[in-house]
Amino acid sequence: MIYPIVKFGNPVLEKPAEPVTVFDGDLKKLIEDMFESMYAAKGVGLAAPQIGISRCIAVVDVTFKEDPAAKLVLINPEIIHKEGRHAQSEGCLSIPEFRENVTRAKIVTVRAQNASGKWFEKTGDDLLARAFQHETDHLNGKLYLSHISALKRDLIKRKIRKMVKAGEW
Ligand code: NI
Protein backbone atom coordinates (compact mmCIF):
# COMPACT_ATOMS: atom_id res chain seq x y z
CA MET A 1 0.00 0.00 0.00
CA ILE A 2 1.29 3.42 -0.96
CA TYR A 3 0.71 6.08 1.66
CA PRO A 4 0.49 9.77 0.76
CA ILE A 5 3.45 11.81 2.07
CA VAL A 6 2.65 14.25 4.85
CA LYS A 7 3.92 17.76 4.11
CA PHE A 8 5.53 20.46 6.21
CA GLY A 9 2.92 22.17 8.39
CA ASN A 10 1.46 18.91 9.70
CA PRO A 11 2.35 18.75 13.42
CA VAL A 12 3.16 15.00 13.20
CA LEU A 13 6.45 16.02 11.52
CA GLU A 14 7.56 18.14 14.45
CA LYS A 15 6.97 15.90 17.43
CA PRO A 16 9.14 13.02 18.64
CA ALA A 17 7.89 9.62 17.43
CA GLU A 18 6.96 6.78 19.81
CA PRO A 19 9.51 3.98 20.25
CA VAL A 20 8.60 0.61 18.74
CA THR A 21 8.20 -2.20 21.30
CA VAL A 22 6.26 -4.86 19.35
CA PHE A 23 7.99 -6.58 16.43
CA ASP A 24 5.20 -8.48 14.70
CA GLY A 25 3.71 -9.12 11.26
CA ASP A 26 1.91 -5.78 11.26
CA LEU A 27 5.27 -4.01 11.69
CA LYS A 28 6.77 -5.99 8.79
CA LYS A 29 3.78 -5.05 6.60
CA LEU A 30 4.18 -1.38 7.56
CA ILE A 31 7.88 -1.51 6.66
CA GLU A 32 7.03 -2.99 3.23
CA ASP A 33 4.48 -0.22 2.72
CA MET A 34 7.08 2.36 3.74
CA PHE A 35 9.55 1.12 1.12
CA GLU A 36 6.78 1.12 -1.46
CA SER A 37 5.71 4.65 -0.50
CA MET A 38 9.32 5.89 -0.50
CA TYR A 39 10.00 4.51 -4.00
CA ALA A 40 6.69 5.87 -5.31
CA ALA A 41 7.72 9.32 -4.03
CA LYS A 42 11.21 8.91 -5.59
CA GLY A 43 12.94 9.17 -2.23
CA VAL A 44 16.00 7.44 -0.77
CA GLY A 45 14.78 7.65 2.84
CA LEU A 46 11.43 7.81 4.61
CA ALA A 47 10.47 8.10 8.27
CA ALA A 48 7.11 6.87 9.58
CA PRO A 49 5.91 10.36 10.66
CA GLN A 50 6.11 11.32 6.97
CA ILE A 51 3.18 8.98 6.32
CA GLY A 52 1.41 10.25 9.44
CA ILE A 53 2.52 7.43 11.75
CA SER A 54 4.34 8.73 14.82
CA ARG A 55 6.53 5.70 15.47
CA CYS A 56 10.34 5.34 15.44
CA ILE A 57 10.69 3.59 12.08
CA ALA A 58 12.70 4.70 9.06
CA VAL A 59 13.62 3.05 5.78
CA VAL A 60 16.62 3.95 3.63
CA ASP A 61 17.88 2.90 0.21
CA VAL A 62 20.51 5.32 -1.05
CA THR A 63 20.91 3.21 -4.23
CA PHE A 64 17.19 3.60 -5.09
CA LYS A 65 16.54 -0.08 -5.99
CA GLU A 66 19.97 -0.62 -7.63
CA ASP A 67 21.26 -2.85 -4.84
CA PRO A 68 18.73 -4.89 -2.81
CA ALA A 69 21.38 -5.26 -0.09
CA ALA A 70 21.31 -1.49 0.41
CA LYS A 71 17.74 -1.59 1.76
CA LEU A 72 17.94 -0.64 5.42
CA VAL A 73 15.32 -0.63 8.14
CA LEU A 74 16.07 1.54 11.16
CA ILE A 75 13.85 1.02 14.18
CA ASN A 76 14.42 3.10 17.32
CA PRO A 77 17.66 4.43 15.77
CA GLU A 78 20.25 6.46 17.58
CA ILE A 79 23.38 8.11 16.19
CA ILE A 80 26.22 6.83 18.37
CA HIS A 81 29.23 8.24 16.52
CA LYS A 82 29.88 11.20 14.22
CA GLU A 83 33.00 12.24 12.35
CA GLY A 84 33.96 15.10 10.04
CA ARG A 85 31.80 17.70 8.37
CA HIS A 86 30.30 17.71 4.93
CA ALA A 87 28.03 20.26 3.23
CA GLN A 88 25.70 19.11 0.49
CA SER A 89 22.38 19.97 -1.08
CA GLU A 90 19.59 18.20 0.78
CA GLY A 91 15.87 17.83 0.26
CA CYS A 92 12.97 16.15 2.03
CA LEU A 93 9.86 14.46 0.62
CA SER A 94 7.81 16.44 3.16
CA ILE A 95 9.21 19.75 1.85
CA PRO A 96 8.91 19.16 -1.89
CA GLU A 97 10.44 21.56 -4.42
CA PHE A 98 12.94 22.99 -1.94
CA ARG A 99 16.61 22.09 -1.44
CA GLU A 100 19.28 23.68 0.70
CA ASN A 101 22.92 23.08 1.53
CA VAL A 102 23.09 21.33 4.89
CA THR A 103 26.31 20.70 6.79
CA ARG A 104 26.29 17.36 8.60
CA ALA A 105 28.77 14.82 9.90
CA LYS A 106 30.54 13.00 7.04
CA ILE A 107 30.81 9.61 8.73
CA VAL A 108 28.16 8.34 11.10
CA THR A 109 27.45 5.17 13.05
CA VAL A 110 23.83 4.39 13.82
CA ARG A 111 22.56 1.87 16.35
CA ALA A 112 19.10 0.54 15.59
CA GLN A 113 16.83 -2.49 15.65
CA ASN A 114 15.81 -4.39 12.53
CA ALA A 115 12.29 -5.59 11.67
CA SER A 116 12.74 -8.56 14.04
CA GLY A 117 13.91 -6.39 16.94
CA LYS A 118 17.57 -7.36 16.68
CA TRP A 119 20.00 -4.54 17.54
CA PHE A 120 22.75 -3.73 15.04
CA GLU A 121 25.25 -1.00 14.32
CA LYS A 122 26.04 0.37 10.89
CA THR A 123 28.56 2.97 9.77
CA GLY A 124 28.00 5.00 6.63
CA ASP A 125 29.67 7.92 4.92
CA ASP A 126 28.52 10.70 2.61
CA LEU A 127 24.97 10.09 1.35
CA LEU A 128 24.34 7.15 3.70
CA ALA A 129 25.62 9.14 6.69
CA ARG A 130 23.39 12.02 5.60
CA ALA A 131 20.38 9.69 5.35
CA PHE A 132 21.04 8.28 8.84
CA GLN A 133 21.12 11.79 10.28
CA HIS A 134 18.17 13.12 8.26
CA GLU A 135 15.90 10.15 9.14
CA THR A 136 16.94 10.02 12.80
CA ASP A 137 16.15 13.74 12.97
CA HIS A 138 12.65 13.04 11.58
CA LEU A 139 12.01 10.56 14.40
CA ASN A 140 13.06 13.24 16.88
CA GLY A 141 10.59 15.67 15.31
CA LYS A 142 13.32 17.62 13.56
CA LEU A 143 13.50 18.72 9.92
CA TYR A 144 16.54 19.79 7.90
CA LEU A 145 15.20 23.34 8.14
CA SER A 146 16.57 23.43 11.69
CA HIS A 147 20.10 23.04 10.28
CA ILE A 148 20.01 26.05 7.93
CA SER A 149 20.17 29.77 8.67
CA ALA A 150 17.11 31.50 10.14
CA LEU A 151 17.06 33.74 7.07
CA LYS A 152 16.83 30.82 4.62
CA ARG A 153 14.39 28.97 6.88
CA ASP A 154 12.03 31.97 7.08
CA LEU A 155 12.18 32.43 3.32
CA ILE A 156 11.16 28.81 2.73
CA LYS A 157 8.39 29.03 5.34
CA ARG A 158 7.08 32.22 3.74
CA LYS A 159 7.00 30.59 0.31
CA ILE A 160 5.20 27.56 1.75
CA ARG A 161 2.61 29.79 3.45
CA LYS A 162 1.92 31.39 0.07
CA MET A 163 1.56 27.97 -1.55
CA VAL A 164 -0.82 26.87 1.23
CA LYS A 165 -2.97 29.96 0.63
CA ALA A 166 -2.98 29.28 -3.11
CA GLY A 167 -4.00 25.66 -2.45
CA GLU A 168 -0.74 24.45 -3.96
CA TRP A 169 0.70 22.69 -0.89
NI1 NI B 1 12.92 14.09 5.13
PDB file of C-alpha atoms and ligand atoms in Angstrom:
ATOM      1  CA  MET A   1       0.000   0.000   0.000  1.00  0.00           C
ATOM      2  CA  ILE A   2       1.293   3.420  -0.965  1.00  0.00           C
ATOM      3  CA  TYR A   3       0.708   6.082   1.664  1.00  0.00           C
ATOM      4  CA  PRO A   4       0.493   9.765   0.760  1.00  0.00           C
ATOM      5  CA  ILE A   5       3.446  11.807   2.065  1.00  0.00           C
ATOM      6  CA  VAL A   6       2.648  14.253   4.854  1.00  0.00           C
ATOM      7  CA  LYS A   7       3.920  17.758   4.110  1.00  0.00           C
ATOM      8  CA  PHE A   8       5.527  20.462   6.211  1.00  0.00           C
ATOM      9  CA  GLY A   9       2.917  22.166   8.392  1.00  0.00           C
ATOM     10  CA  ASN A  10       1.459  18.913   9.700  1.00  0.00           C
ATOM     11  CA  PRO A  11       2.355  18.747  13.423  1.00  0.00           C
ATOM     12  CA  VAL A  12       3.163  15.003  13.197  1.00  0.00           C
ATOM     13  CA  LEU A  13       6.452  16.016  11.520  1.00  0.00           C
ATOM     14  CA  GLU A  14       7.557  18.143  14.451  1.00  0.00           C
ATOM     15  CA  LYS A  15       6.967  15.900  17.433  1.00  0.00           C
ATOM     16  CA  PRO A  16       9.142  13.017  18.638  1.00  0.00           C
ATOM     17  CA  ALA A  17       7.891   9.624  17.434  1.00  0.00           C
ATOM     18  CA  GLU A  18       6.961   6.785  19.806  1.00  0.00           C
ATOM     19  CA  PRO A  19       9.514   3.983  20.253  1.00  0.00           C
ATOM     20  CA  VAL A  20       8.596   0.615  18.738  1.00  0.00           C
ATOM     21  CA  THR A  21       8.199  -2.201  21.298  1.00  0.00           C
ATOM     22  CA  VAL A  22       6.263  -4.857  19.345  1.00  0.00           C
ATOM     23  CA  PHE A  23       7.987  -6.577  16.427  1.00  0.00           C
ATOM     24  CA  ASP A  24       5.196  -8.477  14.699  1.00  0.00           C
ATOM     25  CA  GLY A  25       3.709  -9.118  11.257  1.00  0.00           C
ATOM     26  CA  ASP A  26       1.913  -5.781  11.264  1.00  0.00           C
ATOM     27  CA  LEU A  27       5.265  -4.011  11.694  1.00  0.00           C
ATOM     28  CA  LYS A  28       6.766  -5.989   8.788  1.00  0.00           C
ATOM     29  CA  LYS A  29       3.784  -5.052   6.600  1.00  0.00           C
ATOM     30  CA  LEU A  30       4.176  -1.381   7.561  1.00  0.00           C
ATOM     31  CA  ILE A  31       7.879  -1.512   6.660  1.00  0.00           C
ATOM     32  CA  GLU A  32       7.032  -2.995   3.233  1.00  0.00           C
ATOM     33  CA  ASP A  33       4.482  -0.222   2.717  1.00  0.00           C
ATOM     34  CA  MET A  34       7.076   2.358   3.743  1.00  0.00           C
ATOM     35  CA  PHE A  35       9.555   1.125   1.116  1.00  0.00           C
ATOM     36  CA  GLU A  36       6.778   1.122  -1.462  1.00  0.00           C
ATOM     37  CA  SER A  37       5.705   4.646  -0.495  1.00  0.00           C
ATOM     38  CA  MET A  38       9.324   5.891  -0.498  1.00  0.00           C
ATOM     39  CA  TYR A  39       9.999   4.507  -3.998  1.00  0.00           C
ATOM     40  CA  ALA A  40       6.686   5.873  -5.306  1.00  0.00           C
ATOM     41  CA  ALA A  41       7.720   9.318  -4.029  1.00  0.00           C
ATOM     42  CA  LYS A  42      11.212   8.914  -5.590  1.00  0.00           C
ATOM     43  CA  GLY A  43      12.938   9.168  -2.231  1.00  0.00           C
ATOM     44  CA  VAL A  44      16.004   7.438  -0.768  1.00  0.00           C
ATOM     45  CA  GLY A  45      14.781   7.654   2.835  1.00  0.00           C
ATOM     46  CA  LEU A  46      11.426   7.811   4.613  1.00  0.00           C
ATOM     47  CA  ALA A  47      10.467   8.099   8.269  1.00  0.00           C
ATOM     48  CA  ALA A  48       7.105   6.875   9.580  1.00  0.00           C
ATOM     49  CA  PRO A  49       5.907  10.361  10.663  1.00  0.00           C
ATOM     50  CA  GLN A  50       6.111  11.320   6.973  1.00  0.00           C
ATOM     51  CA  ILE A  51       3.180   8.980   6.325  1.00  0.00           C
ATOM     52  CA  GLY A  52       1.407  10.252   9.436  1.00  0.00           C
ATOM     53  CA  ILE A  53       2.518   7.432  11.750  1.00  0.00           C
ATOM     54  CA  SER A  54       4.338   8.730  14.820  1.00  0.00           C
ATOM     55  CA  ARG A  55       6.531   5.697  15.466  1.00  0.00           C
ATOM     56  CA  CYS A  56      10.340   5.344  15.444  1.00  0.00           C
ATOM     57  CA  ILE A  57      10.690   3.588  12.084  1.00  0.00           C
ATOM     58  CA  ALA A  58      12.699   4.698   9.056  1.00  0.00           C
ATOM     59  CA  VAL A  59      13.621   3.046   5.777  1.00  0.00           C
ATOM     60  CA  VAL A  60      16.617   3.945   3.628  1.00  0.00           C
ATOM     61  CA  ASP A  61      17.883   2.901   0.213  1.00  0.00           C
ATOM     62  CA  VAL A  62      20.514   5.316  -1.045  1.00  0.00           C
ATOM     63  CA  THR A  63      20.914   3.214  -4.230  1.00  0.00           C
ATOM     64  CA  PHE A  64      17.191   3.603  -5.094  1.00  0.00           C
ATOM     65  CA  LYS A  65      16.535  -0.076  -5.986  1.00  0.00           C
ATOM     66  CA  GLU A  66      19.973  -0.621  -7.630  1.00  0.00           C
ATOM     67  CA  ASP A  67      21.257  -2.845  -4.843  1.00  0.00           C
ATOM     68  CA  PRO A  68      18.733  -4.892  -2.809  1.00  0.00           C
ATOM     69  CA  ALA A  69      21.379  -5.264  -0.086  1.00  0.00           C
ATOM     70  CA  ALA A  70      21.312  -1.489   0.412  1.00  0.00           C
ATOM     71  CA  LYS A  71      17.743  -1.590   1.757  1.00  0.00           C
ATOM     72  CA  LEU A  72      17.941  -0.642   5.422  1.00  0.00           C
ATOM     73  CA  VAL A  73      15.323  -0.632   8.139  1.00  0.00           C
ATOM     74  CA  LEU A  74      16.068   1.544  11.158  1.00  0.00           C
ATOM     75  CA  ILE A  75      13.855   1.017  14.183  1.00  0.00           C
ATOM     76  CA  ASN A  76      14.424   3.099  17.319  1.00  0.00           C
ATOM     77  CA  PRO A  77      17.665   4.426  15.770  1.00  0.00           C
ATOM     78  CA  GLU A  78      20.246   6.465  17.579  1.00  0.00           C
ATOM     79  CA  ILE A  79      23.383   8.109  16.192  1.00  0.00           C
ATOM     80  CA  ILE A  80      26.221   6.825  18.367  1.00  0.00           C
ATOM     81  CA  HIS A  81      29.234   8.240  16.518  1.00  0.00           C
ATOM     82  CA  LYS A  82      29.879  11.204  14.225  1.00  0.00           C
ATOM     83  CA  GLU A  83      33.000  12.237  12.355  1.00  0.00           C
ATOM     84  CA  GLY A  84      33.956  15.098  10.045  1.00  0.00           C
ATOM     85  CA  ARG A  85      31.803  17.702   8.373  1.00  0.00           C
ATOM     86  CA  HIS A  86      30.298  17.715   4.925  1.00  0.00           C
ATOM     87  CA  ALA A  87      28.029  20.264   3.228  1.00  0.00           C
ATOM     88  CA  GLN A  88      25.702  19.115   0.493  1.00  0.00           C
ATOM     89  CA  SER A  89      22.380  19.974  -1.076  1.00  0.00           C
ATOM     90  CA  GLU A  90      19.591  18.200   0.781  1.00  0.00           C
ATOM     91  CA  GLY A  91      15.872  17.832   0.261  1.00  0.00           C
ATOM     92  CA  CYS A  92      12.971  16.153   2.026  1.00  0.00           C
ATOM     93  CA  LEU A  93       9.860  14.458   0.624  1.00  0.00           C
ATOM     94  CA  SER A  94       7.809  16.438   3.161  1.00  0.00           C
ATOM     95  CA  ILE A  95       9.209  19.748   1.851  1.00  0.00           C
ATOM     96  CA  PRO A  96       8.912  19.155  -1.891  1.00  0.00           C
ATOM     97  CA  GLU A  97      10.435  21.557  -4.418  1.00  0.00           C
ATOM     98  CA  PHE A  98      12.939  22.990  -1.943  1.00  0.00           C
ATOM     99  CA  ARG A  99      16.612  22.091  -1.443  1.00  0.00           C
ATOM    100  CA  GLU A 100      19.285  23.681   0.702  1.00  0.00           C
ATOM    101  CA  ASN A 101      22.915  23.081   1.532  1.00  0.00           C
ATOM    102  CA  VAL A 102      23.092  21.334   4.890  1.00  0.00           C
ATOM    103  CA  THR A 103      26.305  20.700   6.792  1.00  0.00           C
ATOM    104  CA  ARG A 104      26.287  17.359   8.598  1.00  0.00           C
ATOM    105  CA  ALA A 105      28.774  14.820   9.898  1.00  0.00           C
ATOM    106  CA  LYS A 106      30.539  13.000   7.036  1.00  0.00           C
ATOM    107  CA  ILE A 107      30.814   9.607   8.732  1.00  0.00           C
ATOM    108  CA  VAL A 108      28.155   8.343  11.100  1.00  0.00           C
ATOM    109  CA  THR A 109      27.450   5.172  13.051  1.00  0.00           C
ATOM    110  CA  VAL A 110      23.833   4.394  13.815  1.00  0.00           C
ATOM    111  CA  ARG A 111      22.563   1.871  16.347  1.00  0.00           C
ATOM    112  CA  ALA A 112      19.102   0.539  15.588  1.00  0.00           C
ATOM    113  CA  GLN A 113      16.831  -2.493  15.652  1.00  0.00           C
ATOM    114  CA  ASN A 114      15.810  -4.395  12.530  1.00  0.00           C
ATOM    115  CA  ALA A 115      12.293  -5.594  11.675  1.00  0.00           C
ATOM    116  CA  SER A 116      12.739  -8.562  14.044  1.00  0.00           C
ATOM    117  CA  GLY A 117      13.905  -6.395  16.938  1.00  0.00           C
ATOM    118  CA  LYS A 118      17.568  -7.360  16.683  1.00  0.00           C
ATOM    119  CA  TRP A 119      19.998  -4.540  17.541  1.00  0.00           C
ATOM    120  CA  PHE A 120      22.749  -3.726  15.043  1.00  0.00           C
ATOM    121  CA  GLU A 121      25.253  -0.996  14.323  1.00  0.00           C
ATOM    122  CA  LYS A 122      26.036   0.370  10.888  1.00  0.00           C
ATOM    123  CA  THR A 123      28.557   2.968   9.771  1.00  0.00           C
ATOM    124  CA  GLY A 124      28.001   5.004   6.634  1.00  0.00           C
ATOM    125  CA  ASP A 125      29.672   7.918   4.923  1.00  0.00           C
ATOM    126  CA  ASP A 126      28.522  10.698   2.610  1.00  0.00           C
ATOM    127  CA  LEU A 127      24.967  10.087   1.350  1.00  0.00           C
ATOM    128  CA  LEU A 128      24.339   7.150   3.695  1.00  0.00           C
ATOM    129  CA  ALA A 129      25.624   9.141   6.689  1.00  0.00           C
ATOM    130  CA  ARG A 130      23.388  12.015   5.597  1.00  0.00           C
ATOM    131  CA  ALA A 131      20.375   9.691   5.346  1.00  0.00           C
ATOM    132  CA  PHE A 132      21.040   8.280   8.840  1.00  0.00           C
ATOM    133  CA  GLN A 133      21.122  11.794  10.275  1.00  0.00           C
ATOM    134  CA  HIS A 134      18.170  13.117   8.263  1.00  0.00           C
ATOM    135  CA  GLU A 135      15.902  10.149   9.137  1.00  0.00           C
ATOM    136  CA  THR A 136      16.939  10.017  12.801  1.00  0.00           C
ATOM    137  CA  ASP A 137      16.148  13.739  12.968  1.00  0.00           C
ATOM    138  CA  HIS A 138      12.649  13.037  11.578  1.00  0.00           C
ATOM    139  CA  LEU A 139      12.012  10.557  14.401  1.00  0.00           C
ATOM    140  CA  ASN A 140      13.056  13.237  16.885  1.00  0.00           C
ATOM    141  CA  GLY A 141      10.587  15.673  15.308  1.00  0.00           C
ATOM    142  CA  LYS A 142      13.316  17.624  13.555  1.00  0.00           C
ATOM    143  CA  LEU A 143      13.496  18.720   9.921  1.00  0.00           C
ATOM    144  CA  TYR A 144      16.544  19.787   7.904  1.00  0.00           C
ATOM    145  CA  LEU A 145      15.200  23.343   8.142  1.00  0.00           C
ATOM    146  CA  SER A 146      16.566  23.432  11.690  1.00  0.00           C
ATOM    147  CA  HIS A 147      20.105  23.039  10.278  1.00  0.00           C
ATOM    148  CA  ILE A 148      20.007  26.049   7.928  1.00  0.00           C
ATOM    149  CA  SER A 149      20.175  29.773   8.668  1.00  0.00           C
ATOM    150  CA  ALA A 150      17.112  31.499  10.137  1.00  0.00           C
ATOM    151  CA  LEU A 151      17.058  33.735   7.070  1.00  0.00           C
ATOM    152  CA  LYS A 152      16.831  30.822   4.624  1.00  0.00           C
ATOM    153  CA  ARG A 153      14.392  28.971   6.876  1.00  0.00           C
ATOM    154  CA  ASP A 154      12.033  31.969   7.083  1.00  0.00           C
ATOM    155  CA  LEU A 155      12.179  32.431   3.319  1.00  0.00           C
ATOM    156  CA  ILE A 156      11.161  28.807   2.729  1.00  0.00           C
ATOM    157  CA  LYS A 157       8.391  29.031   5.341  1.00  0.00           C
ATOM    158  CA  ARG A 158       7.084  32.218   3.740  1.00  0.00           C
ATOM    159  CA  LYS A 159       6.996  30.587   0.305  1.00  0.00           C
ATOM    160  CA  ILE A 160       5.200  27.557   1.746  1.00  0.00           C
ATOM    161  CA  ARG A 161       2.613  29.786   3.453  1.00  0.00           C
ATOM    162  CA  LYS A 162       1.921  31.394   0.069  1.00  0.00           C
ATOM    163  CA  MET A 163       1.564  27.971  -1.555  1.00  0.00           C
ATOM    164  CA  VAL A 164      -0.816  26.866   1.226  1.00  0.00           C
ATOM    165  CA  LYS A 165      -2.965  29.959   0.630  1.00  0.00           C
ATOM    166  CA  ALA A 166      -2.975  29.281  -3.106  1.00  0.00           C
ATOM    167  CA  GLY A 167      -4.003  25.665  -2.454  1.00  0.00           C
ATOM    168  CA  GLU A 168      -0.738  24.447  -3.965  1.00  0.00           C
ATOM    169  CA  TRP A 169       0.703  22.694  -0.889  1.00  0.00           C
TER     170      TRP A 169
HETATM  171 NI    NI B   1      12.916  14.088   5.132  1.00  0.00          NI
END
